[in-house]
PDB file of N, CA and C in Angstrom:
ATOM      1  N   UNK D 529      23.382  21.774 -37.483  1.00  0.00           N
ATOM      2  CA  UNK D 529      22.763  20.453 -37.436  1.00  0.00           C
ATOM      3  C   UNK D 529      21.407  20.568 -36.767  1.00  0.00           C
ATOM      4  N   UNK D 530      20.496  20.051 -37.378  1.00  0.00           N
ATOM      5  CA  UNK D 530      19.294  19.643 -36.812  1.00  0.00           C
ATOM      6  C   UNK D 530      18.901  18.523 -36.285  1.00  0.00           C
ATOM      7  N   UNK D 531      18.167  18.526 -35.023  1.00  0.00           N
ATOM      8  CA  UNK D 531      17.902  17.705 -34.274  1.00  0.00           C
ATOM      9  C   UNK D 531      16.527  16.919 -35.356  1.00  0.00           C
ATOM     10  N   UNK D 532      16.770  15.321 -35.734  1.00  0.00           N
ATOM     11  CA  UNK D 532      15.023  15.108 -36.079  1.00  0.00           C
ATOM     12  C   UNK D 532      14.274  15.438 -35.839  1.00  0.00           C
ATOM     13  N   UNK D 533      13.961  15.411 -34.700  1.00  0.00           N
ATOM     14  CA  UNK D 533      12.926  15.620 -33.616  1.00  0.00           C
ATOM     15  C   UNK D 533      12.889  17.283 -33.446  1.00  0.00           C
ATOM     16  N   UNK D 534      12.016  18.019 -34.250  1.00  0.00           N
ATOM     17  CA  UNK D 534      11.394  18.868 -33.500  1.00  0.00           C
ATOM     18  C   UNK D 534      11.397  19.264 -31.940  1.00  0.00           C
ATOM     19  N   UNK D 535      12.288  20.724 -31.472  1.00  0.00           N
ATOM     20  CA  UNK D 535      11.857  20.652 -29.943  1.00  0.00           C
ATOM     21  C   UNK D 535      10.627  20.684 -29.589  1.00  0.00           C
ATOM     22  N   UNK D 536       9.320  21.069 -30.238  1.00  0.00           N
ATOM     23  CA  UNK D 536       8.446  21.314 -29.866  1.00  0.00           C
ATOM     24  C   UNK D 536       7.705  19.914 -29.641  1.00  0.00           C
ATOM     25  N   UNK D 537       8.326  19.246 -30.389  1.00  0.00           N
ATOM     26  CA  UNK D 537       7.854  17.353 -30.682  1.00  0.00           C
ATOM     27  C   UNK D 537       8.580  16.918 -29.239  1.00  0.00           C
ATOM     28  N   UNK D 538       9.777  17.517 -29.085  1.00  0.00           N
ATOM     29  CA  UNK D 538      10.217  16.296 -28.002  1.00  0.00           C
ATOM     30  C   UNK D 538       9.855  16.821 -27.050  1.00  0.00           C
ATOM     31  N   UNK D 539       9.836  17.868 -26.377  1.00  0.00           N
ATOM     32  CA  UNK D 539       9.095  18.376 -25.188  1.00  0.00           C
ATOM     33  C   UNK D 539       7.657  17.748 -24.621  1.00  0.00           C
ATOM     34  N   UNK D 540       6.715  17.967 -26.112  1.00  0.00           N
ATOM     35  CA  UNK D 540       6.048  16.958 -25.905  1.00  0.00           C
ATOM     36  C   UNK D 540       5.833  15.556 -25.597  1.00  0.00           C
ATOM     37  N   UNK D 541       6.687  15.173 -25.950  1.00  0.00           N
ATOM     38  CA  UNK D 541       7.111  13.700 -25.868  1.00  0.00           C
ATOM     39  C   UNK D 541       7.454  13.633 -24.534  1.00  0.00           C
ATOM     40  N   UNK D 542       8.149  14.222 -23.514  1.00  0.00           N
ATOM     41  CA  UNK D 542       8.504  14.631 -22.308  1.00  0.00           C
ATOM     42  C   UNK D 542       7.864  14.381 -21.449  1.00  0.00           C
ATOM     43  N   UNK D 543       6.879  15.322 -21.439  1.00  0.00           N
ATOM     44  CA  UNK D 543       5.835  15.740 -20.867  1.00  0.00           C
ATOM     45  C   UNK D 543       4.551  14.469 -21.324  1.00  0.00           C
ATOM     46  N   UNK D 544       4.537  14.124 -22.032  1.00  0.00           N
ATOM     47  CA  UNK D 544       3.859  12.902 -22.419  1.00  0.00           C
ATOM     48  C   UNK D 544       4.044  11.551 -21.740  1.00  0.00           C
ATOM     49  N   UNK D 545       5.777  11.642 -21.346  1.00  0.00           N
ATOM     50  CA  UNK D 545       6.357  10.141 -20.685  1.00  0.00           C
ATOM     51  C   UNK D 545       6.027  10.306 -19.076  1.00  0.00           C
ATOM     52  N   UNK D 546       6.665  11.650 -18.859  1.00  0.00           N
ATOM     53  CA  UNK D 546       6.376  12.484 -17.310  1.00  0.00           C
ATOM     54  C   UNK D 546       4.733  11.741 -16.630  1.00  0.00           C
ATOM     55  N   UNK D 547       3.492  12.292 -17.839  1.00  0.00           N
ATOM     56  CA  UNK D 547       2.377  11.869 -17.234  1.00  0.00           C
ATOM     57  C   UNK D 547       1.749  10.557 -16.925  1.00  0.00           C
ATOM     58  N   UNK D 548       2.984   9.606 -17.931  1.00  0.00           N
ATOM     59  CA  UNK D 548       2.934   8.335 -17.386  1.00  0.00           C
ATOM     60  C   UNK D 548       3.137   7.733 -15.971  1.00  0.00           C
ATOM     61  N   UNK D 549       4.147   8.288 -15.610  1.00  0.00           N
ATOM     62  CA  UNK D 549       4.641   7.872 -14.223  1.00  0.00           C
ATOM     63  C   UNK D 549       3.948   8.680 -13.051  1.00  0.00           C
ATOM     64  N   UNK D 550       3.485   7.484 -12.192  1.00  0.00           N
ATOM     65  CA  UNK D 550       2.540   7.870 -11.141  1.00  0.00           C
ATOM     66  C   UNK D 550       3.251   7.980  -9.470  1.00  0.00           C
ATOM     67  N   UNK D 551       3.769   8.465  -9.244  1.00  0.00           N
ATOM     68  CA  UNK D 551       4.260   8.195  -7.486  1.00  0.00           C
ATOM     69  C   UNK D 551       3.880   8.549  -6.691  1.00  0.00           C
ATOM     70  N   UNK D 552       3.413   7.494  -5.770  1.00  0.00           N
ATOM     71  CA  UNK D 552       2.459   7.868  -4.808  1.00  0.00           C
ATOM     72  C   UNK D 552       3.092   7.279  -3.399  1.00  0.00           C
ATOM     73  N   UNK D 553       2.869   8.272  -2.414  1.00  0.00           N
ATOM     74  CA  UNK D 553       3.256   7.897  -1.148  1.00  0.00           C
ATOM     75  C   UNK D 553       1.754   7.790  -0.272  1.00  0.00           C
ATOM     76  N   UNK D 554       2.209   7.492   0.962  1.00  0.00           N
ATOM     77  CA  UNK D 554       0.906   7.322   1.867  1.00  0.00           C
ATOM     78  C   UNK D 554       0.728   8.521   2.448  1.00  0.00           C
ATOM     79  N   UNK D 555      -0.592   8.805   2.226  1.00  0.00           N
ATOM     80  CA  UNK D 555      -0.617  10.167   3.111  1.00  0.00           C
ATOM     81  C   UNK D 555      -0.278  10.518   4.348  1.00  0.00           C
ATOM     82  N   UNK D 556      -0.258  11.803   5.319  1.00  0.00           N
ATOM     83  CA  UNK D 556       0.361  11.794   6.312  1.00  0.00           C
ATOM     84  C   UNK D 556      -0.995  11.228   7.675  1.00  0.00           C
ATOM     85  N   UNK D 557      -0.819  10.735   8.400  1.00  0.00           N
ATOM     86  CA  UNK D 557      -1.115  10.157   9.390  1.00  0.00           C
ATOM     87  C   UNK D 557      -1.180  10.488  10.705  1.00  0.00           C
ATOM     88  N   UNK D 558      -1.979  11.084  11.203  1.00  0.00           N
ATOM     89  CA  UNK D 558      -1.422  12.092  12.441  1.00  0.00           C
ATOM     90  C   UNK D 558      -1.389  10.670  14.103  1.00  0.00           C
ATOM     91  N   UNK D 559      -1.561   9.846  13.419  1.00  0.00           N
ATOM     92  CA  UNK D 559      -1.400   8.603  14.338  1.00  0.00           C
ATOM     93  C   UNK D 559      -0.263   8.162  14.554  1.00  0.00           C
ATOM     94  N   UNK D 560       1.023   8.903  13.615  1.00  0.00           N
ATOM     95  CA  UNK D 560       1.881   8.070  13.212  1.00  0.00           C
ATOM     96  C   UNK D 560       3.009   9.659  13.003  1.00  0.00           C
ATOM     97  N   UNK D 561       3.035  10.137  13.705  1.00  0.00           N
ATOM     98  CA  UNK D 561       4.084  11.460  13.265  1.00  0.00           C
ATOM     99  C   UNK D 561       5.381  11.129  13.480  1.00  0.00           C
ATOM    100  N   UNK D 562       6.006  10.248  13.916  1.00  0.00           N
ATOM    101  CA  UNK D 562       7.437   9.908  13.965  1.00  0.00           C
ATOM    102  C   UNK D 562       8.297   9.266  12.730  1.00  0.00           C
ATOM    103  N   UNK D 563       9.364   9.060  12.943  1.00  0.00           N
ATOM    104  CA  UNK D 563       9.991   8.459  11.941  1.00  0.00           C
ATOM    105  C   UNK D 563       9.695   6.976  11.834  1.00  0.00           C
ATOM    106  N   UNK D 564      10.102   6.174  12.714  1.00  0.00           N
ATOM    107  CA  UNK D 564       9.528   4.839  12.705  1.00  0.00           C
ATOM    108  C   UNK D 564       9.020   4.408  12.607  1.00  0.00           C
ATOM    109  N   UNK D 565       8.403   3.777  11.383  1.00  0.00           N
ATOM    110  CA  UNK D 565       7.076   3.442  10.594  1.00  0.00           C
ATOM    111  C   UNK D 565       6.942   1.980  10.728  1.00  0.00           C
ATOM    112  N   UNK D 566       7.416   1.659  11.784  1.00  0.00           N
ATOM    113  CA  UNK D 566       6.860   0.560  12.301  1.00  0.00           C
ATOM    114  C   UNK D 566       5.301  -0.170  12.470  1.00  0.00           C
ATOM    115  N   UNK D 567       4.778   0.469  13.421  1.00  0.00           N
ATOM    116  CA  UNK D 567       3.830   0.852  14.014  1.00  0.00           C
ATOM    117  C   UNK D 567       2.457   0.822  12.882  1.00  0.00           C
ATOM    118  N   UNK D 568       2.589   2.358  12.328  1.00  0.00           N
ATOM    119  CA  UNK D 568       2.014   2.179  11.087  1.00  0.00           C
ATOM    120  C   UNK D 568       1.637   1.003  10.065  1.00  0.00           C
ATOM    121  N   UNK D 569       3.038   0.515   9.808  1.00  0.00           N
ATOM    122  CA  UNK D 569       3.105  -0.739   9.251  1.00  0.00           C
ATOM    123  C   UNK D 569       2.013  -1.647   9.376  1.00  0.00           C
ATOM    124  N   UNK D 570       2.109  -1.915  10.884  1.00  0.00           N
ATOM    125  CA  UNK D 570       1.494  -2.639  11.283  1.00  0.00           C
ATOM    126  C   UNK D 570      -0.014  -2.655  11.070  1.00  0.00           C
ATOM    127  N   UNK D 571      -0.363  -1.462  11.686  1.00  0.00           N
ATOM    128  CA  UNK D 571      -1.629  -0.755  11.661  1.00  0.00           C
ATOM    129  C   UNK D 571      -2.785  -0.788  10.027  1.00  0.00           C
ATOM    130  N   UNK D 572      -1.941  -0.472   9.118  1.00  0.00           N
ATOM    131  CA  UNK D 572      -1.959  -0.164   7.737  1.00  0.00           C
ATOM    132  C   UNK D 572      -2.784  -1.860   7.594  1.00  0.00           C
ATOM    133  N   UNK D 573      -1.812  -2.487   8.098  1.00  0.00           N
ATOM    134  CA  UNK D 573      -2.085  -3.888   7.394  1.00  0.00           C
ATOM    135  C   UNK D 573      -3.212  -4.654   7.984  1.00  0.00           C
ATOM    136  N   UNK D 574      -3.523  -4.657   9.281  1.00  0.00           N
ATOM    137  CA  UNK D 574      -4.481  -4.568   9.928  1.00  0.00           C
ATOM    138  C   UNK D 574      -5.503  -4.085   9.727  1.00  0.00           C
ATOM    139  N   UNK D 575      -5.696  -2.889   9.313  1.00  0.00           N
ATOM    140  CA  UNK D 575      -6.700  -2.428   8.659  1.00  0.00           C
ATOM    141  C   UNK D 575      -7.142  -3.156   7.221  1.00  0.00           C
ATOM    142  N   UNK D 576      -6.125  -3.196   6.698  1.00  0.00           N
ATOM    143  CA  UNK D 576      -6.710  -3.967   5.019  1.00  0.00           C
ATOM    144  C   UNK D 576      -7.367  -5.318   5.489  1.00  0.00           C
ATOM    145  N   UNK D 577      -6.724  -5.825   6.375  1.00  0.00           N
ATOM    146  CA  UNK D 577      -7.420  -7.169   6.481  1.00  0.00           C
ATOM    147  C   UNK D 577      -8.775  -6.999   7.385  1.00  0.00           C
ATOM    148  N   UNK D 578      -8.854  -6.005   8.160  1.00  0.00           N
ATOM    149  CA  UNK D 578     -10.449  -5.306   9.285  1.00  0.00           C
ATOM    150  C   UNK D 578     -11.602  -5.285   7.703  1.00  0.00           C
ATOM    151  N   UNK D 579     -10.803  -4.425   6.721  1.00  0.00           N
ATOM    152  CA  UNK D 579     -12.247  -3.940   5.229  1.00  0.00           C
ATOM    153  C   UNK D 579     -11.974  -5.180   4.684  1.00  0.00           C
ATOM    154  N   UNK D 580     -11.056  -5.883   4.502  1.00  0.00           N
ATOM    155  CA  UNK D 580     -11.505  -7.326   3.498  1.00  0.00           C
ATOM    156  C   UNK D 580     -12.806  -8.022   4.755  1.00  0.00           C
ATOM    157  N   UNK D 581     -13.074  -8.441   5.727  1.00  0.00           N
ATOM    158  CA  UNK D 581     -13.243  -9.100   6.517  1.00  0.00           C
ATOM    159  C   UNK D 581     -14.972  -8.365   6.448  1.00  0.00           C
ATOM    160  N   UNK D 582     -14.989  -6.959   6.806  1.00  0.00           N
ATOM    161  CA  UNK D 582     -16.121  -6.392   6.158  1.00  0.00           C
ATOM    162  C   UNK D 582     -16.442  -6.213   4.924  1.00  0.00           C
ATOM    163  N   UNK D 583     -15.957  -6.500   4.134  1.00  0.00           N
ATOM    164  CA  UNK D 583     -16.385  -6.538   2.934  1.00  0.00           C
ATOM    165  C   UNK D 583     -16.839  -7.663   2.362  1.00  0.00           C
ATOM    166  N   UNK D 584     -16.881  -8.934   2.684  1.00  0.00           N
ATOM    167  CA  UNK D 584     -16.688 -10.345   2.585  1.00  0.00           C
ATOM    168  C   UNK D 584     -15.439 -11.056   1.863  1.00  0.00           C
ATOM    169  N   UNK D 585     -14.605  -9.990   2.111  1.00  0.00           N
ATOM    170  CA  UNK D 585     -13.177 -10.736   0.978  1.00  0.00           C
ATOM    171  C   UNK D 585     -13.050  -9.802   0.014  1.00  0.00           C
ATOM    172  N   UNK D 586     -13.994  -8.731  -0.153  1.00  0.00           N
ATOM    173  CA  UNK D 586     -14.347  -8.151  -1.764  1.00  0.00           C
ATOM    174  C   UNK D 586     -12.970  -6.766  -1.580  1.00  0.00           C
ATOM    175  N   UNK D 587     -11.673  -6.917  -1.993  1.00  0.00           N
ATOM    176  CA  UNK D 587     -10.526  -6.657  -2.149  1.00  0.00           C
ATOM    177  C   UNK D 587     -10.760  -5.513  -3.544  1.00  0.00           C
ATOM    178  N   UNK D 588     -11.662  -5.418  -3.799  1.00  0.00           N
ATOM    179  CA  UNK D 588     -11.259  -4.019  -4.776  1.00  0.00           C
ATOM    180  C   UNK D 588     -12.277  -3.028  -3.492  1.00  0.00           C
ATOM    181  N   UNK D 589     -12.994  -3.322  -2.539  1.00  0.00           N
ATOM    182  CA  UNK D 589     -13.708  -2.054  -1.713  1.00  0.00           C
ATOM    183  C   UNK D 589     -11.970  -1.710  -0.555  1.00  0.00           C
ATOM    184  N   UNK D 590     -11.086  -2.219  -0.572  1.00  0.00           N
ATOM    185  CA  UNK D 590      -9.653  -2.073   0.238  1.00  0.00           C
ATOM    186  C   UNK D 590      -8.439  -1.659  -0.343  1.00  0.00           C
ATOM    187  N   UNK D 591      -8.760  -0.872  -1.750  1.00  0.00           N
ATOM    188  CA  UNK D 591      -7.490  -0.864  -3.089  1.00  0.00           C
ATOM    189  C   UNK D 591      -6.350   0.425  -2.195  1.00  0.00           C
ATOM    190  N   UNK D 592      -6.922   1.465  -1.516  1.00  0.00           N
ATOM    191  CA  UNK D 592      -6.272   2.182  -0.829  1.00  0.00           C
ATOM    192  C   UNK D 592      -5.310   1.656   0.808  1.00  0.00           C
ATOM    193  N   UNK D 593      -6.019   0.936   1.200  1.00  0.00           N
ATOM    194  CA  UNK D 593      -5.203   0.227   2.162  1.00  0.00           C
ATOM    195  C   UNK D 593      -4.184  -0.356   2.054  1.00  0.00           C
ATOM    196  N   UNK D 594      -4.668  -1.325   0.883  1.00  0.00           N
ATOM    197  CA  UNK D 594      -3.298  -2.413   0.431  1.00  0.00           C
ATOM    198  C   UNK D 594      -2.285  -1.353   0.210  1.00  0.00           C
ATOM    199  N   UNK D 595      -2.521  -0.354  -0.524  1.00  0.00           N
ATOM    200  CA  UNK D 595      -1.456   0.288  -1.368  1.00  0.00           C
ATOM    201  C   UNK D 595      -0.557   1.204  -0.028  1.00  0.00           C
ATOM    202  N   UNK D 596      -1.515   1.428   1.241  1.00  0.00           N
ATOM    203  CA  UNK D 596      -0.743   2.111   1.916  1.00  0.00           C
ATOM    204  C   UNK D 596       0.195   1.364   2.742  1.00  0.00           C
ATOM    205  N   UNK D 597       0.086  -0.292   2.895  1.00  0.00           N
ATOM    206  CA  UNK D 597       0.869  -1.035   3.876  1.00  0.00           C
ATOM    207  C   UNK D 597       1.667  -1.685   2.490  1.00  0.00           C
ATOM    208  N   UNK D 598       1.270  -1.948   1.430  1.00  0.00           N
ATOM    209  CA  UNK D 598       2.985  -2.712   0.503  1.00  0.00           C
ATOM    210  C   UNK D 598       3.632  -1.316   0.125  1.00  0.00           C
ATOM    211  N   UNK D 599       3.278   0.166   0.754  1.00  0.00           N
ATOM    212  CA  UNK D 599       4.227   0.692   0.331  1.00  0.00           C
ATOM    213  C   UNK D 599       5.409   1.199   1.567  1.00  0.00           C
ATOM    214  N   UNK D 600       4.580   1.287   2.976  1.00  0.00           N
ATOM    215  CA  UNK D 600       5.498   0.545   3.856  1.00  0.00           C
ATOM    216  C   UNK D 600       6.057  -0.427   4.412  1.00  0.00           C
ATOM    217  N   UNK D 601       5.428  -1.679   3.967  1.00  0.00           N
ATOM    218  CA  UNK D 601       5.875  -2.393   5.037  1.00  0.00           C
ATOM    219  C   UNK D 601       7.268  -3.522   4.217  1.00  0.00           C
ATOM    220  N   UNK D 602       8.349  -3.836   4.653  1.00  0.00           N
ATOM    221  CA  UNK D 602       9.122  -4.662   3.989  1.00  0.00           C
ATOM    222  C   UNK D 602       8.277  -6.487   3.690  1.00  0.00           C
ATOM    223  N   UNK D 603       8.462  -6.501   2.571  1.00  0.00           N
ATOM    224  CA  UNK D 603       7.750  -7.922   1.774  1.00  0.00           C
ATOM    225  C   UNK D 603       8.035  -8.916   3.319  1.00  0.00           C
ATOM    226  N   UNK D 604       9.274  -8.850   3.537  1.00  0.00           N
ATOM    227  CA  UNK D 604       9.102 -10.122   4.142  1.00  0.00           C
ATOM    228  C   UNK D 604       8.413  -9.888   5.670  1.00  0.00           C
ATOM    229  N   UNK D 605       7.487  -8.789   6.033  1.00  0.00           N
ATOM    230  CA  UNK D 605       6.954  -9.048   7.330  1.00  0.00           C
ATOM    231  C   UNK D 605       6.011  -9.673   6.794  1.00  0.00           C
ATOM    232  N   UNK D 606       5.341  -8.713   5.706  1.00  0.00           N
ATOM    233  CA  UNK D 606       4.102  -8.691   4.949  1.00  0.00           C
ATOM    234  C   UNK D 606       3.563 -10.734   4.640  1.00  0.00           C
ATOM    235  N   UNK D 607       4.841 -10.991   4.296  1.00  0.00           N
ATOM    236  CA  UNK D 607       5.009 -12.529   3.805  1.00  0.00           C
ATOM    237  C   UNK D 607       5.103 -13.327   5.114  1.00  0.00           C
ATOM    238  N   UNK D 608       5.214 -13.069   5.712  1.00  0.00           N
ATOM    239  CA  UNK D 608       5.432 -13.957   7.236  1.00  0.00           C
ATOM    240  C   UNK D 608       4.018 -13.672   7.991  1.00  0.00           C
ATOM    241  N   UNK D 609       3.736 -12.597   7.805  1.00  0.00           N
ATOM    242  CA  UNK D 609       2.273 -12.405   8.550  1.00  0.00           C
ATOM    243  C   UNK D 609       1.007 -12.855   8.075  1.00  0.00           C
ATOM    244  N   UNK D 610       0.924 -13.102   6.647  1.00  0.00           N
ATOM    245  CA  UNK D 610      -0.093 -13.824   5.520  1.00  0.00           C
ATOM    246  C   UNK D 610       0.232 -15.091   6.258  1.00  0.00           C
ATOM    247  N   UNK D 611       1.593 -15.715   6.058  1.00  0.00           N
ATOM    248  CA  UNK D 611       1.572 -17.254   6.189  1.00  0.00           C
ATOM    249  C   UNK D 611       0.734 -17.464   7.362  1.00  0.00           C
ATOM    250  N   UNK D 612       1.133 -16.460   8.574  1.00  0.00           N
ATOM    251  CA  UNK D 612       0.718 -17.021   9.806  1.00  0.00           C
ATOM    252  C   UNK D 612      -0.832 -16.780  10.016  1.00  0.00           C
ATOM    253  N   UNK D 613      -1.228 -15.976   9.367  1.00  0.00           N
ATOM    254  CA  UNK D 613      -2.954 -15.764   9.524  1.00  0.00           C
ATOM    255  C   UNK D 613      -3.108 -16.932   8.448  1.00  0.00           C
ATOM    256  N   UNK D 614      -2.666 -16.969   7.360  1.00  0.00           N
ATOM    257  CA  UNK D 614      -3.136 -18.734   6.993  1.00  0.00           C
ATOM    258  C   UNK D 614      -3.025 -19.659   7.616  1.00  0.00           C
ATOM    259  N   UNK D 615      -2.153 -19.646   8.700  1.00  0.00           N
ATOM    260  CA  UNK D 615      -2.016 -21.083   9.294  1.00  0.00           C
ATOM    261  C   UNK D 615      -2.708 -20.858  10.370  1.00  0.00           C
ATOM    262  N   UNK D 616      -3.642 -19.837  10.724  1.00  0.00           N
ATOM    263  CA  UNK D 616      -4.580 -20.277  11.504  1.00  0.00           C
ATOM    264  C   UNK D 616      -3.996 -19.447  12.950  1.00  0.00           C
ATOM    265  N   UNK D 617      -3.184 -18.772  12.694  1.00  0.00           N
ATOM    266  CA  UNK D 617      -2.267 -18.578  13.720  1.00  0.00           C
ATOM    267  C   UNK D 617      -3.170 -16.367  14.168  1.00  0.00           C
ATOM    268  N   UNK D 618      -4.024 -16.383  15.178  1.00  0.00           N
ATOM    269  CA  UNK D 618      -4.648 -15.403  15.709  1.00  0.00           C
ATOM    270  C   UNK D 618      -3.458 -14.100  15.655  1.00  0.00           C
ATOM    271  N   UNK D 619      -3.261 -13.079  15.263  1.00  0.00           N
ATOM    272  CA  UNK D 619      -2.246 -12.437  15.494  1.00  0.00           C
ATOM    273  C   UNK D 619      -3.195 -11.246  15.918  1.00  0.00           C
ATOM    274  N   UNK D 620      -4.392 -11.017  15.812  1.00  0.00           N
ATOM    275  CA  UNK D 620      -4.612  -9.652  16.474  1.00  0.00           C
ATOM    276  C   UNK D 620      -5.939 -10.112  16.244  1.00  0.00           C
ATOM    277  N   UNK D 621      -6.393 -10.735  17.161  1.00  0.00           N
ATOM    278  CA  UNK D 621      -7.453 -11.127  17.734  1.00  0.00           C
ATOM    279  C   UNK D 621      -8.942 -10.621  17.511  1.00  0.00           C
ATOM    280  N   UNK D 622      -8.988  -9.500  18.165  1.00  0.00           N
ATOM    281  CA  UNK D 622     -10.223  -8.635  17.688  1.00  0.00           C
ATOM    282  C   UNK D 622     -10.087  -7.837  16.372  1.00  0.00           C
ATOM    283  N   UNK D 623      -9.330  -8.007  15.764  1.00  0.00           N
ATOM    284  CA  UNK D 623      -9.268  -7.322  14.241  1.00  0.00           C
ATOM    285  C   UNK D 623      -9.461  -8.373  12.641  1.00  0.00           C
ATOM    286  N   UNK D 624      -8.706  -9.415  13.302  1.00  0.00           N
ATOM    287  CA  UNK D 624      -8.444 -10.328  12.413  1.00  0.00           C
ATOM    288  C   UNK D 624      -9.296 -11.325  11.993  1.00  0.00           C
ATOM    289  N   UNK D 625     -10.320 -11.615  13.220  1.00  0.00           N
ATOM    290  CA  UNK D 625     -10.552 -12.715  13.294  1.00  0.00           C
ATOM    291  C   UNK D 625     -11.751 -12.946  12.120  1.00  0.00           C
ATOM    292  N   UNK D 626     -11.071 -14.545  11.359  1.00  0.00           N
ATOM    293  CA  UNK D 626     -12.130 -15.134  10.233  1.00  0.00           C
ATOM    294  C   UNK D 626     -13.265 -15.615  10.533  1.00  0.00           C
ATOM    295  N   UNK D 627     -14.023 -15.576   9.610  1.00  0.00           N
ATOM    296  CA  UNK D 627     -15.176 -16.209   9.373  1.00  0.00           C
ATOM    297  C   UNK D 627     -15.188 -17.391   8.901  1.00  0.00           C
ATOM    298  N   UNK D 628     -15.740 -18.197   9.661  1.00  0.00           N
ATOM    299  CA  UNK D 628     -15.530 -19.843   9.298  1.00  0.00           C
ATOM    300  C   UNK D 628     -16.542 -20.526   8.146  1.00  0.00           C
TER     301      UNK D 628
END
């Protein structure tokens, strides 16, 4: 019995689907060498909002930041900490702070 598919076809095909998929972790951090990525978390996110803030808001000069704190941090800090810097609420003072 023959397979339809050519092995030389499906390998390709393989290797074709393979180069689709991208996984990316955050690089290593020598600020941050422990397990508890707490900290980091924090840090990560802080920072994205330090380059939006220098940037004037302009969120594609911060595409590496974002990606390094939604890939640690669990949605719902992430979601609780937006609300509260929307509501006006100072959470890290010298980092955060808006422009009126």
């Amino acid at each position: 019995f023959e397979h339809p598919i050519a092995p030389n076809k499906r390998v390709s095909r393989i290797i074709a689907m393979s180069q689709e998929i991208k996984i990316e972790t955050v690089p290593f951090d020598a600020r941050f060498p422990n397990q508890n990525m707490a900290r980091a978390c924090w840090q990560y996110w802080v920072e994205y909002h330090r380059c939006l803030n220098k940037n004037n808001q302009d969120a594609s000069q911060c595409i590496m930041k974002k990606k390094n704190y939604s890939s640690m941090c669990p949605d719902e800090w992430v979601e609780r900490w937006e609300g509260q810097l929307e509501a006006g609420i100072n959470l890290h003072p010298f980092e955060l702070k808006k422009d009126s």
